PDB file of C-alpha atoms in Angstrom:
ATOM      1  CA  MET A   1       0.011  -0.114   0.111  1.00 61.00           C
ATOM      2  CA  THR A   2       1.367   3.383  -0.469  1.00 85.00           C
ATOM      3  CA  GLN A   3       1.742   5.695   1.909  1.00 93.00           C
ATOM      4  CA  ALA A   4      -1.247   8.401   2.715  1.00 92.00           C
ATOM      5  CA  PHE A   5      -0.517  11.927   1.762  1.00 89.00           C
ATOM      6  CA  LEU A   6      -2.623  14.793   2.243  1.00 92.00           C
ATOM      7  CA  GLU A   7      -4.481  15.824  -1.087  1.00 96.00           C
ATOM      8  CA  HIS A   8      -6.358  19.098  -0.294  1.00 96.00           C
ATOM      9  CA  ALA A   9      -7.170  21.289   2.380  1.00 95.00           C
ATOM     10  CA  ASN A  10     -10.440  23.239   1.808  1.00 93.00           C
ATOM     11  CA  ILE A  11     -10.561  26.968   3.657  1.00 93.00           C
ATOM     12  CA  THR A  12     -13.293  29.525   3.673  1.00 90.00           C
ATOM     13  CA  VAL A  13     -12.143  33.406   1.870  1.00 90.00           C
ATOM     14  CA  THR A  14     -13.987  36.123   0.749  1.00 89.00           C
ATOM     15  CA  ASP A  15     -13.085  36.281  -2.712  1.00 92.00           C
ATOM     16  CA  PRO A  16     -11.622  32.728  -4.043  1.00 94.00           C
ATOM     17  CA  LYS A  17     -10.809  33.882  -7.631  1.00 97.00           C
ATOM     18  CA  SER A  18      -8.415  36.820  -6.021  1.00 97.00           C
ATOM     19  CA  PHE A  19      -6.955  34.215  -3.652  1.00 97.00           C
ATOM     20  CA  ALA A  20      -6.686  31.742  -6.457  1.00 98.00           C
ATOM     21  CA  ASP A  21      -5.112  33.843  -9.235  1.00 98.00           C
ATOM     22  CA  LEU A  22      -2.159  34.912  -6.227  1.00 98.00           C
ATOM     23  CA  LEU A  23      -1.499  31.351  -5.436  1.00 98.00           C
ATOM     24  CA  CYS A  24      -1.066  30.741  -9.364  1.00 98.00           C
ATOM     25  CA  ASP A  25       1.522  33.680  -9.691  1.00 98.00           C
ATOM     26  CA  LEU A  26       3.404  33.103  -6.415  1.00 98.00           C
ATOM     27  CA  PHE A  27       3.828  29.190  -7.035  1.00 98.00           C
ATOM     28  CA  ASP A  28       2.979  28.690 -10.638  1.00 97.00           C
ATOM     29  CA  TRP A  29       0.099  27.002  -9.299  1.00 98.00           C
ATOM     30  CA  ARG A  30      -3.070  26.100 -11.565  1.00 98.00           C
ATOM     31  CA  ILE A  31      -6.921  26.085 -11.201  1.00 98.00           C
ATOM     32  CA  ARG A  32      -7.675  22.793 -10.949  1.00 98.00           C
ATOM     33  CA  TRP A  33     -11.327  23.038 -11.099  1.00 98.00           C
ATOM     34  CA  GLN A  34     -14.199  25.479 -10.231  1.00 98.00           C
ATOM     35  CA  GLY A  35     -17.533  25.703  -9.422  1.00 97.00           C
ATOM     36  CA  ASP A  36     -20.690  25.866  -7.859  1.00 95.00           C
ATOM     37  CA  ALA A  37     -20.110  24.428  -4.019  1.00 93.00           C
ATOM     38  CA  LYS A  38     -21.988  23.469  -0.939  1.00 89.00           C
ATOM     39  CA  SER A  39     -24.726  26.203   0.545  1.00 86.00           C
ATOM     40  CA  ASP A  40     -25.161  27.959  -2.519  1.00 88.00           C
ATOM     41  CA  GLY A  41     -21.450  28.650  -2.457  1.00 91.00           C
ATOM     42  CA  TYR A  42     -18.208  28.416  -4.533  1.00 94.00           C
ATOM     43  CA  SER A  43     -15.451  26.920  -4.936  1.00 95.00           C
ATOM     44  CA  ILE A  44     -11.934  27.069  -6.412  1.00 97.00           C
ATOM     45  CA  HIS A  45      -9.118  24.008  -6.378  1.00 98.00           C
ATOM     46  CA  VAL A  46      -6.048  25.342  -7.000  1.00 98.00           C
ATOM     47  CA  GLY A  47      -2.620  24.063  -6.527  1.00 98.00           C
ATOM     48  CA  ALA A  48      -0.489  21.318  -8.512  1.00 96.00           C
ATOM     49  CA  ASP A  49      -1.210  17.328  -9.736  1.00 95.00           C
ATOM     50  CA  ALA A  50      -0.792  15.760  -6.218  1.00 94.00           C
ATOM     51  CA  SER A  51      -2.158  18.341  -3.970  1.00 97.00           C
ATOM     52  CA  TYR A  52      -4.579  21.433  -3.738  1.00 98.00           C
ATOM     53  CA  ILE A  53      -6.244  24.174  -1.827  1.00 97.00           C
ATOM     54  CA  ALA A  54     -10.049  24.422  -2.114  1.00 96.00           C
ATOM     55  CA  LEU A  55     -10.844  28.201  -1.688  1.00 95.00           C
ATOM     56  CA  TYR A  56     -14.661  28.293  -0.755  1.00 93.00           C
ATOM     57  CA  SER A  57     -16.985  30.883  -0.472  1.00 91.00           C
ATOM     58  CA  ARG A  58     -20.835  31.372   0.286  1.00 85.00           C
ATOM     59  CA  GLY A  59     -20.652  35.458   0.492  1.00 70.00           C
ATOM     60  CA  GLY A  60     -21.102  37.543   3.631  1.00 65.00           C
ATOM     61  CA  VAL A  61     -18.086  35.791   5.267  1.00 62.00           C
ATOM     62  CA  THR A  62     -15.852  37.597   7.599  1.00 65.00           C
ATOM     63  CA  PRO A  63     -12.122  36.993   8.283  1.00 63.00           C
ATOM     64  CA  ALA A  64     -11.291  35.454  11.572  1.00 63.00           C
ATOM     65  CA  THR A  65      -9.385  37.525  14.013  1.00 65.00           C
ATOM     66  CA  ASN A  66      -7.359  34.840  15.654  1.00 66.00           C
ATOM     67  CA  SER A  67      -7.108  31.444  14.411  1.00 66.00           C
ATOM     68  CA  TYR A  68      -4.214  30.226  16.986  1.00 65.00           C
ATOM     69  CA  SER A  69      -6.997  30.643  19.756  1.00 63.00           C
ATOM     70  CA  THR A  70      -9.933  29.080  17.662  1.00 68.00           C
ATOM     71  CA  PRO A  71     -10.501  25.471  17.982  1.00 67.00           C
ATOM     72  CA  GLY A  72     -10.134  23.887  14.481  1.00 73.00           C
ATOM     73  CA  GLY A  73      -8.793  27.015  12.890  1.00 78.00           C
ATOM     74  CA  LEU A  74      -6.506  27.191  10.300  1.00 85.00           C
ATOM     75  CA  ASN A  75      -3.179  28.535  11.794  1.00 90.00           C
ATOM     76  CA  HIS A  76      -1.355  28.454   8.524  1.00 94.00           C
ATOM     77  CA  ILE A  77      -0.496  26.775   4.722  1.00 95.00           C
ATOM     78  CA  GLY A  78       2.856  25.531   4.263  1.00 96.00           C
ATOM     79  CA  VAL A  79       4.163  25.354   0.674  1.00 97.00           C
ATOM     80  CA  VAL A  80       7.563  23.948  -0.202  1.00 96.00           C
ATOM     81  CA  VAL A  81       9.326  25.572  -3.054  1.00 97.00           C
ATOM     82  CA  PRO A  82      12.845  25.262  -4.850  1.00 97.00           C
ATOM     83  CA  ASP A  83      13.829  28.773  -4.687  1.00 97.00           C
ATOM     84  CA  ILE A  84      12.563  30.667  -1.706  1.00 97.00           C
ATOM     85  CA  ALA A  85      14.639  33.796  -2.929  1.00 98.00           C
ATOM     86  CA  ALA A  86      12.246  33.962  -6.330  1.00 98.00           C
ATOM     87  CA  VAL A  87       9.399  33.494  -4.250  1.00 98.00           C
ATOM     88  CA  GLU A  88       9.886  35.718  -1.800  1.00 98.00           C
ATOM     89  CA  ALA A  89      10.772  38.516  -4.655  1.00 98.00           C
ATOM     90  CA  ARG A  90       7.165  37.382  -5.570  1.00 98.00           C
ATOM     91  CA  VAL A  91       5.779  37.768  -2.088  1.00 98.00           C
ATOM     92  CA  ARG A  92       7.085  41.403  -1.822  1.00 98.00           C
ATOM     93  CA  LYS A  93       6.143  42.529  -5.594  1.00 98.00           C
ATOM     94  CA  ALA A  94       2.515  41.497  -4.575  1.00 98.00           C
ATOM     95  CA  ASP A  95       2.524  43.849  -1.872  1.00 97.00           C
ATOM     96  CA  PHE A  96       2.783  41.360   1.058  1.00 98.00           C
ATOM     97  CA  SER A  97       5.236  41.561   3.706  1.00 98.00           C
ATOM     98  CA  PRO A  98       7.209  38.605   4.671  1.00 98.00           C
ATOM     99  CA  HIS A  99       8.163  37.795   8.189  1.00 98.00           C
ATOM    100  CA  SER A 100       9.253  35.518  10.768  1.00 98.00           C
ATOM    101  CA  HIS A 101      12.488  34.444   8.104  1.00 98.00           C
ATOM    102  CA  GLY A 102      14.075  30.992   9.889  1.00 97.00           C
ATOM    103  CA  ASP A 103      17.221  28.999   8.710  1.00 96.00           C
ATOM    104  CA  TYR A 104      16.987  25.886  10.877  1.00 91.00           C
ATOM    105  CA  GLU A 105      16.879  22.061  10.415  1.00 90.00           C
ATOM    106  CA  PRO A 106      15.331  20.999   8.095  1.00 92.00           C
ATOM    107  CA  GLY A 107      15.147  24.272   6.040  1.00 94.00           C
ATOM    108  CA  VAL A 108      14.676  27.652   5.495  1.00 97.00           C
ATOM    109  CA  ARG A 109      11.627  29.700   5.783  1.00 98.00           C
ATOM    110  CA  PHE A 110       9.420  32.912   6.098  1.00 98.00           C
ATOM    111  CA  TYR A 111       6.168  33.531   6.427  1.00 98.00           C
ATOM    112  CA  PHE A 112       3.346  36.440   5.039  1.00 98.00           C
ATOM    113  CA  ASP A 113      -0.146  37.030   5.786  1.00 97.00           C
ATOM    114  CA  GLY A 114      -2.210  36.648   2.759  1.00 96.00           C
ATOM    115  CA  PRO A 115      -5.810  37.584   1.932  1.00 94.00           C
ATOM    116  CA  ASP A 116      -8.354  37.075   4.849  1.00 90.00           C
ATOM    117  CA  GLY A 117      -5.489  37.069   7.346  1.00 90.00           C
ATOM    118  CA  VAL A 118      -4.382  33.353   5.778  1.00 94.00           C
ATOM    119  CA  GLU A 119      -0.653  32.858   6.687  1.00 95.00           C
ATOM    120  CA  ILE A 120       1.339  31.203   4.362  1.00 97.00           C
ATOM    121  CA  GLU A 121       4.495  29.614   5.237  1.00 97.00           C
ATOM    122  CA  VAL A 122       6.963  29.342   2.480  1.00 98.00           C
ATOM    123  CA  VAL A 123       9.722  26.686   3.084  1.00 97.00           C
ATOM    124  CA  SER A 124      12.886  25.351   0.844  1.00 97.00           C
ATOM    125  CA  TYR A 125      14.662  22.292   1.728  1.00 96.00           C
ATOM    126  CA  PRO A 126      18.443  21.729   0.447  1.00 87.00           C
TER     127      PRO A 126
END
C-alpha cells in the first residue's frame, strides 16, 4: 500500500478568484476545478497535480480574528518551493510583507499574511 498523503485543505475566503490568482502567480500553480459548491457557495481548487487548496466562499463571510486561539482554526498553510528567494521577491511584488524568517533544520522559511489574514509559510529544503 502507498503511504497516505494530504490531497487538499478547504478554507473559507471572501474572494476565491483573487486568492486563487495570487497562489497561481506566487507558486506557478493552476486552477484544477471551479464551480458551484455546498450551501449555495462557490469553490476553486488551486494547486499542482498531487495536491491543492480548495478556496470556498458563500458570500457574507467575515475574516477570522485569531486562528491560533480558535479550536479548529487554520494556523497557516505550508508550501515547499525550490527557490525561496524568487518566491520571496514575488511575495513582495504582490505587496505582502514576509516575516519570521528562519534558517534551521530541516530548511529555510519565511511567512506572510495573505488575503483574509491566512498565514502562508514558504519553505525550501536542501
